[in-house]
Coordinates of C-alpha atoms in Angstrom, one line a residue:
X21 CA -34.3 61.1 60.9
X22 CA -36.1 63.9 59.2
X23 CA -39.8 63.5 59.1
X24 CA -40.6 67.0 57.8
X25 CA -42.1 65.8 54.6
X26 CA -44.0 62.7 56.0
X27 CA -47.3 64.5 56.2
X28 CA -47.5 64.3 52.4
X29 CA -47.9 60.5 52.6
X30 CA -49.5 59.9 56.0
X31 CA -53.0 59.4 54.7
X32 CA -52.0 57.2 51.8
X33 CA -52.9 54.0 53.6
X34 CA -54.4 52.9 56.9
X35 CA -52.2 50.5 58.9
X36 CA -54.3 50.4 62.0
X37 CA -55.4 46.8 61.3
X38 CA -52.2 45.2 60.3
X39 CA -52.4 41.5 61.3
X40 CA -50.1 38.5 61.0
X41 CA -46.9 40.4 60.6
X42 CA -44.3 38.5 58.6
X43 CA -41.0 38.0 60.3
X44 CA -37.9 39.7 58.8
X45 CA -36.2 36.4 57.8
X46 CA -39.2 35.3 55.7
X47 CA -39.7 38.7 54.2
X48 CA -36.0 38.9 53.0
X49 CA -36.1 35.4 51.7
X50 CA -39.3 36.1 49.7
X51 CA -37.8 39.3 48.4
X52 CA -34.7 37.5 47.2
X53 CA -36.7 34.9 45.5
X54 CA -38.9 37.5 43.8
X55 CA -35.8 39.3 42.5
X56 CA -34.5 36.1 41.0
X57 CA -37.8 35.3 39.3
X58 CA -38.1 38.8 38.0
X59 CA -34.7 38.8 36.3
X60 CA -35.6 35.3 34.8
X61 CA -38.6 36.9 33.1
X62 CA -41.0 35.2 35.5
X63 CA -42.7 38.5 36.3
X64 CA -46.1 37.0 37.3
X65 CA -44.6 34.5 39.6
X66 CA -42.5 37.2 41.3
X67 CA -45.6 39.3 41.8
X68 CA -47.6 36.4 43.2
X69 CA -45.0 36.0 45.9
X70 CA -45.3 39.7 46.8
X71 CA -49.0 40.4 46.4
X72 CA -50.5 38.6 49.5
X73 CA -48.3 40.8 51.9
X74 CA -48.6 44.2 50.2
X75 CA -49.6 46.7 52.8
X76 CA -48.3 44.5 55.6
X77 CA -44.7 43.6 54.9
X78 CA -42.2 46.4 54.0
X79 CA -40.2 44.2 51.6
X80 CA -43.2 42.8 49.8
X81 CA -44.7 46.3 49.5
X82 CA -41.5 47.9 48.2
X83 CA -41.1 45.0 45.7
X84 CA -44.7 45.5 44.4
X85 CA -44.1 49.3 44.2
X86 CA -40.9 48.7 42.1
X87 CA -43.0 46.7 39.6
X88 CA -45.5 49.5 39.4
X89 CA -42.7 52.0 39.0
X90 CA -41.1 50.0 36.2
X91 CA -44.4 49.7 34.4
X92 CA -44.8 53.5 34.5
X93 CA -41.3 54.0 33.2
X94 CA -41.7 51.6 30.4
X95 CA -45.1 52.8 29.2
X96 CA -45.2 56.5 30.1
X97 CA -48.9 55.9 30.4
X98 CA -50.5 58.5 32.7
X99 CA -52.7 55.9 34.4
X100 CA -49.7 53.7 35.1
X101 CA -47.8 56.8 36.5
X102 CA -50.7 57.6 38.8
X103 CA -51.0 54.0 39.9
X104 CA -47.2 53.8 40.6
X105 CA -47.4 57.1 42.5
X106 CA -50.2 55.8 44.7
X107 CA -48.5 52.5 45.3
X108 CA -45.3 54.4 46.4
X109 CA -47.2 56.7 48.7
X110 CA -48.7 53.6 50.4
X111 CA -45.2 52.1 50.6
X112 CA -43.8 55.2 52.2
X113 CA -46.6 55.3 54.7
X114 CA -46.0 51.6 55.7
X115 CA -42.3 52.2 56.1
X116 CA -43.1 55.2 58.3
X117 CA -45.3 52.9 60.4
X118 CA -42.3 50.7 61.2
X119 CA -39.6 53.4 61.4
X120 CA -38.4 54.7 64.8
X121 CA -40.1 57.9 65.8
X122 CA -37.9 60.5 67.5
X123 CA -38.9 61.9 70.8
X124 CA -38.7 65.6 71.6
X125 CA -35.6 64.9 73.8
X126 CA -33.8 63.1 70.9
X127 CA -34.5 65.9 68.5
X128 CA -33.2 68.3 71.1
X129 CA -30.1 66.1 71.4
X130 CA -29.5 66.2 67.7
X131 CA -29.7 70.0 67.8
X132 CA -27.0 69.9 70.5
X133 CA -24.9 67.5 68.3
X134 CA -25.4 64.6 70.6
X135 CA -24.5 61.3 69.1
X136 CA -27.4 58.9 68.5
X137 CA -27.1 55.4 69.9
X138 CA -28.2 53.3 66.9
X139 CA -27.8 50.1 68.9
X140 CA -31.2 50.8 70.4
X141 CA -32.9 50.4 67.1
X142 CA -34.6 47.1 66.3
X143 CA -33.7 45.3 63.1
X144 CA -37.1 46.1 61.7
X145 CA -36.6 49.8 62.4
X146 CA -33.2 49.7 60.6
X147 CA -34.7 48.0 57.5
X148 CA -37.7 50.4 57.6
X149 CA -35.4 53.4 57.3
X150 CA -33.7 51.9 54.2
X151 CA -37.0 50.8 52.6
X152 CA -38.3 54.3 53.3
X153 CA -35.4 55.9 51.5
X154 CA -35.7 53.6 48.5
X155 CA -39.5 54.3 48.1
X156 CA -38.9 58.0 48.4
X157 CA -36.2 57.8 45.7
X158 CA -38.6 56.0 43.3
X159 CA -41.3 58.5 44.1
X160 CA -39.0 61.4 43.2
X161 CA -37.8 59.7 40.0
X162 CA -41.3 59.7 38.7
X163 CA -41.0 63.5 38.4
X164 CA -37.9 63.1 36.2
X165 CA -39.7 61.1 33.5
X166 CA -42.0 64.0 32.6
X167 CA -39.5 66.5 31.0
X168 CA -35.8 67.5 31.0
X169 CA -36.2 71.2 31.7
X170 CA -34.4 73.1 34.4
X171 CA -37.6 73.7 36.3
X172 CA -38.3 69.9 36.5
X173 CA -34.8 69.3 37.9
X174 CA -35.3 71.9 40.6
X175 CA -38.7 70.5 41.6
X176 CA -37.3 66.9 41.7
X177 CA -34.3 68.2 43.7
X178 CA -36.5 69.6 46.3
X179 CA -38.6 66.5 46.5
X180 CA -35.6 64.2 47.2
X181 CA -34.3 66.2 50.1
X182 CA -35.9 63.9 52.6
X183 CA -34.8 60.8 50.7
X184 CA -31.2 62.1 50.6
X185 CA -31.3 62.7 54.4
X186 CA -32.7 59.3 55.0
X187 CA -29.9 57.6 53.0
X188 CA -27.4 59.6 55.1
X189 CA -29.1 58.4 58.2
X190 CA -28.8 54.8 56.9
X191 CA -25.1 55.4 56.3
X192 CA -24.7 56.6 59.8
X193 CA -26.5 53.6 61.2
X194 CA -24.2 51.3 59.1
X195 CA -21.1 53.0 60.4
X196 CA -22.1 53.4 64.1
X197 CA -24.2 50.3 65.0
X198 CA -22.8 47.1 66.4
X199 CA -23.5 44.5 63.8
X200 CA -21.6 41.6 65.3
X201 CA -24.8 39.6 66.1
X202 CA -26.9 40.5 63.1
X203 CA -27.0 38.2 60.0
X204 CA -28.7 40.7 57.7
X205 CA -26.1 43.4 57.6
X206 CA -25.1 42.5 54.0
X207 CA -28.6 43.7 52.9
X208 CA -28.2 47.0 54.7
X209 CA -24.6 47.4 53.2
X210 CA -25.8 46.7 49.7
X211 CA -28.7 49.2 50.1
X212 CA -26.5 52.0 51.5
X213 CA -23.9 51.5 48.8
X214 CA -26.5 51.7 46.0
X215 CA -28.3 54.6 47.6
X216 CA -25.3 56.8 48.4
X217 CA -23.7 55.8 45.1
X218 CA -26.7 56.6 42.9
X219 CA -27.3 60.0 44.6
X220 CA -23.7 61.1 44.2
X221 CA -23.6 59.9 40.5
X222 CA -27.0 61.5 39.7
X223 CA -26.2 64.9 41.2
X224 CA -22.7 65.0 39.7
X225 CA -24.2 64.7 36.2
X226 CA -26.4 67.8 36.5
X227 CA -25.3 71.0 34.9
X228 CA -23.4 73.4 37.2
X229 CA -26.3 75.9 37.4
X230 CA -28.5 73.2 38.8
X231 CA -25.8 71.9 41.2
X232 CA -25.4 75.4 42.6
X233 CA -29.1 75.4 43.4
X234 CA -29.0 71.9 44.9
X235 CA -25.9 72.8 47.0
X236 CA -28.0 75.7 48.4
X237 CA -30.5 73.2 49.9
X238 CA -27.8 70.8 51.1
X239 CA -27.0 68.5 48.2
X240 CA -23.6 67.7 46.8
X241 CA -22.4 64.9 44.5
X242 CA -19.1 63.3 43.4
X243 CA -18.9 61.1 40.4
X244 CA -15.9 59.3 41.9
X245 CA -17.7 58.6 45.2
X246 CA -20.8 57.5 43.3
X247 CA -19.0 55.0 41.1
X248 CA -16.9 53.7 44.1
X249 CA -20.0 53.1 46.2
X250 CA -21.8 51.4 43.4
X251 CA -18.9 49.1 42.7
X252 CA -18.7 48.2 46.4
X253 CA -22.4 47.3 46.2
X254 CA -21.8 45.3 43.1
X255 CA -19.2 43.1 44.9
X256 CA -21.7 42.1 47.7
X257 CA -23.1 39.1 45.9
X258 CA -25.3 38.0 48.8
X259 CA -26.8 41.5 49.3
X260 CA -30.5 41.8 48.3
X261 CA -29.8 45.2 46.6
X262 CA -26.6 44.0 44.8
X263 CA -28.6 43.8 41.6
X264 CA -29.6 47.5 41.9
X265 CA -25.9 48.4 41.8
X266 CA -25.5 46.1 38.8
X267 CA -28.4 47.8 37.0
X268 CA -27.2 51.3 37.9
X269 CA -23.6 50.7 36.7
X270 CA -24.9 49.2 33.4
X271 CA -27.3 52.1 32.8
X272 CA -24.6 54.6 33.6
X273 CA -21.8 53.1 31.5
X274 CA -23.9 52.0 28.6
X275 CA -26.5 54.7 28.3
X276 CA -26.1 57.8 30.4
X277 CA -22.5 58.4 29.5
X278 CA -23.2 58.2 25.8
X279 CA -26.3 60.4 25.9
X280 CA -25.0 63.2 28.2
X281 CA -21.3 63.4 27.6
X282 CA -18.4 63.1 25.1
X283 CA -16.8 60.3 27.2
X284 CA -16.7 56.6 26.9
X285 CA -18.4 54.3 29.4
X286 CA -16.4 51.6 31.3
X287 CA -17.0 48.9 28.7
X288 CA -14.6 46.5 30.4
X289 CA -16.6 46.7 33.7
X290 CA -19.9 46.4 31.8
X291 CA -18.6 43.2 30.0
X292 CA -17.5 41.7 33.3
X293 CA -20.9 42.4 34.9
X294 CA -22.8 41.0 32.0
X295 CA -20.7 37.9 31.7
X296 CA -21.7 37.0 35.3
X297 CA -25.3 38.1 35.1
X298 CA -26.0 36.2 31.9
X299 CA -24.7 33.0 33.6
X300 CA -27.3 33.6 36.3
X301 CA -30.1 34.8 34.0
X302 CA -29.3 33.5 30.5
X303 CA -32.7 34.4 29.1
X304 CA -33.2 37.6 31.2
X305 CA -34.6 40.3 29.0
X306 CA -32.8 43.1 30.9
X307 CA -29.3 41.6 30.6
X308 CA -29.8 40.5 27.0
X309 CA -30.8 44.1 26.3
X310 CA -27.7 45.5 28.0
X311 CA -25.5 43.0 26.2
X312 CA -26.9 44.4 22.9
X313 CA -26.2 47.9 24.1
X314 CA -22.6 46.9 25.0
X315 CA -22.1 45.6 21.4
X316 CA -23.7 48.7 20.0
X317 CA -21.4 51.0 21.9
X318 CA -18.5 49.0 20.5
X319 CA -19.8 49.6 17.0
X320 CA -20.6 45.9 16.5
X321 CA -24.0 46.5 14.9
X322 CA -24.7 42.9 13.7
X323 CA -24.0 41.5 17.1
X324 CA -26.0 44.3 18.8
X325 CA -29.0 43.5 16.6
X326 CA -28.8 39.8 17.5
X327 CA -28.8 40.5 21.2
X328 CA -31.6 43.1 21.0
X329 CA -33.8 40.7 19.0
X330 CA -33.0 37.9 21.5
X331 CA -34.1 40.2 24.4
X332 CA -37.3 41.2 22.5
X333 CA -38.2 37.6 21.9
X334 CA -37.3 36.4 25.5
X335 CA -40.7 37.3 27.0
X336 CA -44.2 38.6 26.2
X337 CA -45.5 39.3 29.7
X338 CA -44.3 42.9 29.6
X339 CA -44.6 43.9 25.9
X340 CA -43.6 47.4 27.0
X341 CA -40.1 46.2 27.4
X342 CA -40.0 45.4 23.6
X343 CA -40.1 49.1 23.0
X344 CA -36.6 49.5 24.4
X345 CA -35.4 47.0 21.9
X346 CA -37.4 48.7 19.0
X347 CA -35.7 52.0 19.9
X348 CA -32.2 50.5 19.8
X349 CA -32.9 48.6 16.6
X350 CA -34.1 51.8 15.0
X351 CA -30.8 53.4 15.8
X352 CA -28.5 50.5 14.8
X353 CA -30.2 50.4 11.4
X354 CA -29.8 54.1 11.0
X355 CA -26.1 53.9 11.6
X356 CA -25.7 51.3 8.8
X357 CA -28.1 53.3 6.6
X358 CA -30.7 50.5 6.5
X359 CA -33.5 53.1 6.3
X360 CA -36.4 50.8 5.6
X361 CA -35.6 48.8 8.7
X362 CA -35.2 51.9 10.8
X363 CA -38.5 53.2 9.6
X364 CA -40.1 49.8 10.4
X365 CA -39.0 50.0 14.1
X366 CA -40.1 53.6 14.3
X367 CA -43.5 52.4 13.1
X368 CA -43.6 49.8 15.8
X369 CA -42.9 52.4 18.4
X370 CA -45.4 54.8 16.9
X371 CA -48.1 52.1 17.1
X372 CA -47.4 50.6 20.5
X373 CA -45.6 53.1 22.7
X374 CA -47.1 56.0 24.6
X375 CA -43.9 57.8 25.4
X376 CA -43.7 60.4 22.5
X377 CA -45.5 59.8 19.2
X378 CA -44.0 63.2 18.1
X379 CA -40.5 61.9 18.4
X380 CA -41.2 58.4 17.0
X381 CA -43.1 60.0 14.1
X382 CA -40.3 62.3 13.2
X383 CA -37.8 59.5 13.5
X384 CA -39.8 57.5 10.9
X385 CA -40.2 60.6 8.7
X386 CA -36.4 61.2 8.8
X387 CA -35.7 57.6 7.8
X388 CA -38.1 57.7 4.9
X389 CA -36.6 61.0 3.7
X390 CA -33.2 59.2 3.4
X391 CA -34.5 56.8 0.8
X392 CA -33.4 57.4 -2.8
X393 CA -36.9 56.9 -4.1
X394 CA -40.2 57.3 -2.4
X395 CA -43.1 55.0 -3.4
X396 CA -46.7 56.4 -3.5
X397 CA -47.3 54.7 -0.1
X398 CA -44.3 56.4 1.3
X399 CA -45.5 59.8 0.0
X400 CA -48.9 59.3 1.6
X401 CA -47.2 58.3 4.9
X402 CA -45.0 61.4 4.8
X403 CA -48.1 63.6 4.3
X404 CA -49.8 62.0 7.3
X405 CA -46.7 62.3 9.5
X406 CA -46.1 66.0 8.6
X407 CA -49.7 66.8 9.6
X408 CA -49.8 64.6 12.8
X409 CA -46.3 65.2 14.4
X410 CA -47.3 68.7 15.7
X411 CA -50.7 67.4 16.8
X412 CA -49.1 64.6 18.8
X413 CA -46.9 66.9 20.9
X414 CA -47.5 66.5 24.6
X415 CA -47.4 69.0 27.4
X416 CA -46.3 68.3 31.0
X417 CA -47.0 71.1 33.5
X418 CA -47.7 73.3 30.5
X419 CA -44.3 72.7 28.8
X420 CA -43.3 70.6 25.8
X421 CA -40.4 68.2 25.7
X422 CA -37.4 70.0 24.1
X423 CA -36.9 67.1 21.7
X424 CA -40.6 67.3 20.7
X425 CA -40.2 71.0 19.9
X426 CA -37.2 70.2 17.8
X427 CA -39.1 67.6 15.8
X428 CA -42.1 69.9 15.3
X429 CA -39.8 72.7 14.0
X430 CA -38.2 70.3 11.6
X431 CA -41.6 69.4 10.2
X432 CA -42.3 73.1 9.7
X433 CA -38.9 73.4 7.9
X434 CA -39.9 70.4 5.6
X435 CA -43.0 72.3 4.5
X436 CA -41.2 75.7 4.1
X437 CA -38.4 74.0 2.0
X438 CA -40.9 72.6 -0.4
X439 CA -41.0 69.1 1.0
X440 CA -37.3 68.7 1.7
X441 CA -35.0 68.3 4.7
X442 CA -31.2 68.0 4.6
X443 CA -30.0 64.6 5.7
X444 CA -32.5 64.5 8.6
X445 CA -31.6 61.1 9.9
X446 CA -27.9 62.0 10.0
X447 CA -28.8 65.2 11.9
X448 CA -30.7 63.0 14.4
X449 CA -27.7 60.7 14.8
X450 CA -25.7 63.8 15.8
X451 CA -28.4 65.2 18.1
X452 CA -28.7 61.9 20.0
X453 CA -24.9 61.8 20.3
X454 CA -24.2 58.7 18.2
X455 CA -21.4 60.0 16.1
X456 CA -18.9 58.6 18.5
X457 CA -20.4 55.1 17.8
X458 CA -19.9 55.8 14.1
X459 CA -16.3 56.4 14.9
X460 CA -15.8 52.9 16.2
X461 CA -15.9 51.5 12.6
X462 CA -14.2 53.2 9.7
X463 CA -16.5 51.8 7.1
X464 CA -19.6 52.9 8.9
X465 CA -18.3 56.4 9.4
X466 CA -16.9 56.7 5.9
X467 CA -20.3 55.8 4.5
X468 CA -22.0 58.6 6.4
X469 CA -19.2 61.0 5.3
X470 CA -19.9 60.2 1.7
X471 CA -23.5 61.2 2.1
X472 CA -22.5 64.5 3.6
X473 CA -20.0 65.2 0.8
X474 CA -22.7 64.5 -1.8
X475 CA -24.9 67.1 -0.1
X476 CA -22.0 69.6 0.1
X477 CA -21.6 69.2 -3.7
X478 CA -25.3 69.8 -4.2
X479 CA -25.0 73.1 -2.2
X480 CA -22.0 74.1 -4.2
X481 CA -24.0 73.6 -7.4
X482 CA -26.6 76.1 -6.1
X483 CA -29.3 73.7 -4.8
X484 CA -30.3 76.2 -2.1
X485 CA -29.2 79.4 -3.8
X486 CA -31.5 82.3 -2.9
X487 CA -33.3 80.2 -0.2
X488 CA -33.9 81.7 3.2
X489 CA -32.3 78.5 4.6
X490 CA -29.2 78.4 2.5
X491 CA -26.7 79.4 5.2
X492 CA -28.5 77.3 7.8
X493 CA -28.1 74.2 5.6
X494 CA -24.5 75.0 4.9
X495 CA -23.8 75.3 8.6
X496 CA -25.5 72.0 9.4
X497 CA -23.4 70.2 6.8
X498 CA -20.3 71.7 8.2
X499 CA -21.3 70.5 11.7
X500 CA -21.9 67.0 10.5
X501 CA -18.8 67.0 8.3
X502 CA -16.6 68.2 11.1
X503 CA -17.9 65.5 13.5
X504 CA -17.2 62.8 10.9
X505 CA -13.7 64.1 10.3
X506 CA -13.1 64.2 14.0
X507 CA -14.2 60.6 14.3
X508 CA -12.0 59.7 11.3
X509 CA -9.0 61.1 13.2
X510 CA -8.6 64.3 11.0
X511 CA -8.8 66.9 13.8
X512 CA -7.3 69.8 11.8
X513 CA -9.9 69.5 9.0
X514 CA -12.6 69.1 11.6
X515 CA -11.4 72.2 13.4
X516 CA -11.6 74.1 10.1
X517 CA -15.3 73.1 9.7
X518 CA -16.2 74.3 13.2
X519 CA -14.4 77.6 12.8
X520 CA -16.2 78.2 9.6
X521 CA -19.5 77.8 11.4
X522 CA -18.5 80.5 14.0
X523 CA -17.7 82.9 11.1
X524 CA -21.2 82.3 9.8
X525 CA -22.8 83.1 13.2
X526 CA -24.7 86.2 12.0
X527 CA -25.9 84.5 8.8
X528 CA -27.6 81.6 10.5
X529 CA -31.2 82.6 10.9
X530 CA -33.1 79.6 12.1
X531 CA -30.9 76.7 13.4
X532 CA -29.3 78.7 16.2
X533 CA -28.4 75.5 18.0
X534 CA -25.7 74.8 15.4
X535 CA -23.3 77.5 16.6
X536 CA -23.1 76.5 20.3
X537 CA -23.0 72.8 19.5
X538 CA -20.1 73.4 17.0
X539 CA -18.2 75.4 19.7
X540 CA -18.4 72.5 22.1
X541 CA -17.1 70.2 19.3
X542 CA -14.3 72.6 18.7
X543 CA -13.4 72.6 22.4
X544 CA -13.2 68.8 22.4
X545 CA -10.7 68.9 19.5
X546 CA -8.6 71.6 21.1
X547 CA -8.5 69.7 24.4
X548 CA -7.3 66.5 22.5
X549 CA -4.5 68.7 21.1
X550 CA -3.4 69.7 24.6
X551 CA -5.0 73.2 24.5
X552 CA -7.1 72.6 27.5
X553 CA -7.2 76.2 28.8
X554 CA -8.4 77.5 25.4
X555 CA -11.0 74.7 25.3
X556 CA -12.3 75.6 28.8
X557 CA -12.6 79.2 27.8
X558 CA -14.7 78.2 24.8
X559 CA -17.0 76.1 27.0
X560 CA -17.5 79.0 29.5
X561 CA -18.2 81.4 26.6
X562 CA -20.9 79.0 25.3
X563 CA -22.6 78.9 28.7
X564 CA -22.4 82.7 29.0
X565 CA -23.2 84.0 25.5
X566 CA -25.7 81.5 24.0
X567 CA -29.2 81.0 25.2
X568 CA -32.7 80.2 23.9
X569 CA -31.6 77.7 21.3
X570 CA -33.0 74.2 20.6
X571 CA -31.8 71.4 22.9
X572 CA -30.0 73.8 25.2
X573 CA -30.4 71.7 28.4
X574 CA -28.9 68.7 26.5
X575 CA -25.9 70.7 25.5
X576 CA -25.4 72.0 29.1
X577 CA -25.1 68.4 30.3
X578 CA -22.4 67.8 27.7
X579 CA -20.6 71.0 28.7
X580 CA -20.7 70.1 32.4
X581 CA -19.2 66.7 31.7
X582 CA -16.5 68.1 29.5
X583 CA -15.5 70.8 32.0
X584 CA -15.2 68.2 34.8
X585 CA -13.2 65.9 32.5
X586 CA -10.8 68.7 31.3
X587 CA -10.2 70.0 34.9
X588 CA -9.6 66.5 36.2
X589 CA -7.0 65.7 33.5
X590 CA -5.4 69.1 33.9
X591 CA -4.8 68.4 37.6
X592 CA -3.3 64.9 37.0

């Protein structure tokens, strides 16, 4: 076990006066009960079970730290993040207190590749190693919520080295230890499956340039291994950490895949999981939310809205959870062009959520600009938003979020174009990768296509003639038009749109992101036509020849996913 980073946390708490230690059976039983209460929206009851033993029992302390972590993730409030960080430091220190400490001779034995006898570990030491890994993982994930730049990934990658090694140690314990007389092995199995699975999946998603750096410090990741491990953890119904496999699989298949790639999630698996979980937790806010997301990804907007609203209304203890539902309801209404409703949910987020007022403000501004007529109140609101959106921009470690930069630049464009933006909400639908959801329903996609054609007609009639932004606007329309045509199964027409953008490369002055994004769309179409080698060459050229454009990190995630997918299909 690698303790090289433990000095960071050793002073977080003082355990010299631990009294009345809780036996492992009771701790596991309490933890299982707290999990069930939590997913039944009984958050306060769950916490009351854990609170008396925080700082004394590993499982109670880990559980309490998870609550603090989730609160930080849902609110993005700096005070909540600091509180969660301190709680996790204390948790890591407690786990270290119970973990087995290596002697000098054992360390020397490891250097000489001597096999460790894990049968000498007490059950408490085994569980301490797993709890230690879990707390370290949550501590590292706090770094990921701050921004999506390359630097943050590298920093977080370095921080999770010890966590990764600890999970590997847990895996070795599971494989090598004699478990014949231990009744709690299923809890260790479920923990190892979710830990190894989540690590492999997370690392496999990162762009190749980041993976190369992580491989240099000893990390590697396989999507296939990750999903296989998580599915194994999901099947262990009695395992304490089974629900973590459930949550990770749902998050990956219903959110991550759709944000970071061109692929589809495993909706059949998600449906199977949710059918079972909703029987266990019929009013559970988390699973009602994921059910809404499942319907959304199928293109069933009315059903999705119904589930999101049900999730929203299912509890009021954690109002921060409502923000997830507001965010989704904003998008579902954008896709069906219900702009007033979309603006309403953006208003709720702007008022109540601390994550990014700049992004929420621009989402609202975009929805309002899609209305056919603006009332005096709307005009006043737009004036306020244009002024405030740049002022709300946040900085983490001196850097702005890439999406916030994008929103601020669009506000500037609005002013420069004499209070006009070209289909801003449709552009956001593209940027957030929701065009493939549009493609699930012909009527929904056709309605957006008609909006784009109308704007194309305006340009042809000289609406932007002589403007410094004429070619940028033409290119943006071609990008959105091509994506619609691709979703409407007209690949040759879509290809023509994307190739026209390439021919305009030198004429596009401001929206430089359009060219590399259109090249990736072109590669996807060519791959679907069986021209995989050509598609791979295009993707490599984008990585090599384009840099410094808006949302570059986001596109590199999509490129990485596409390259892996193309190569896998090519070898089959």
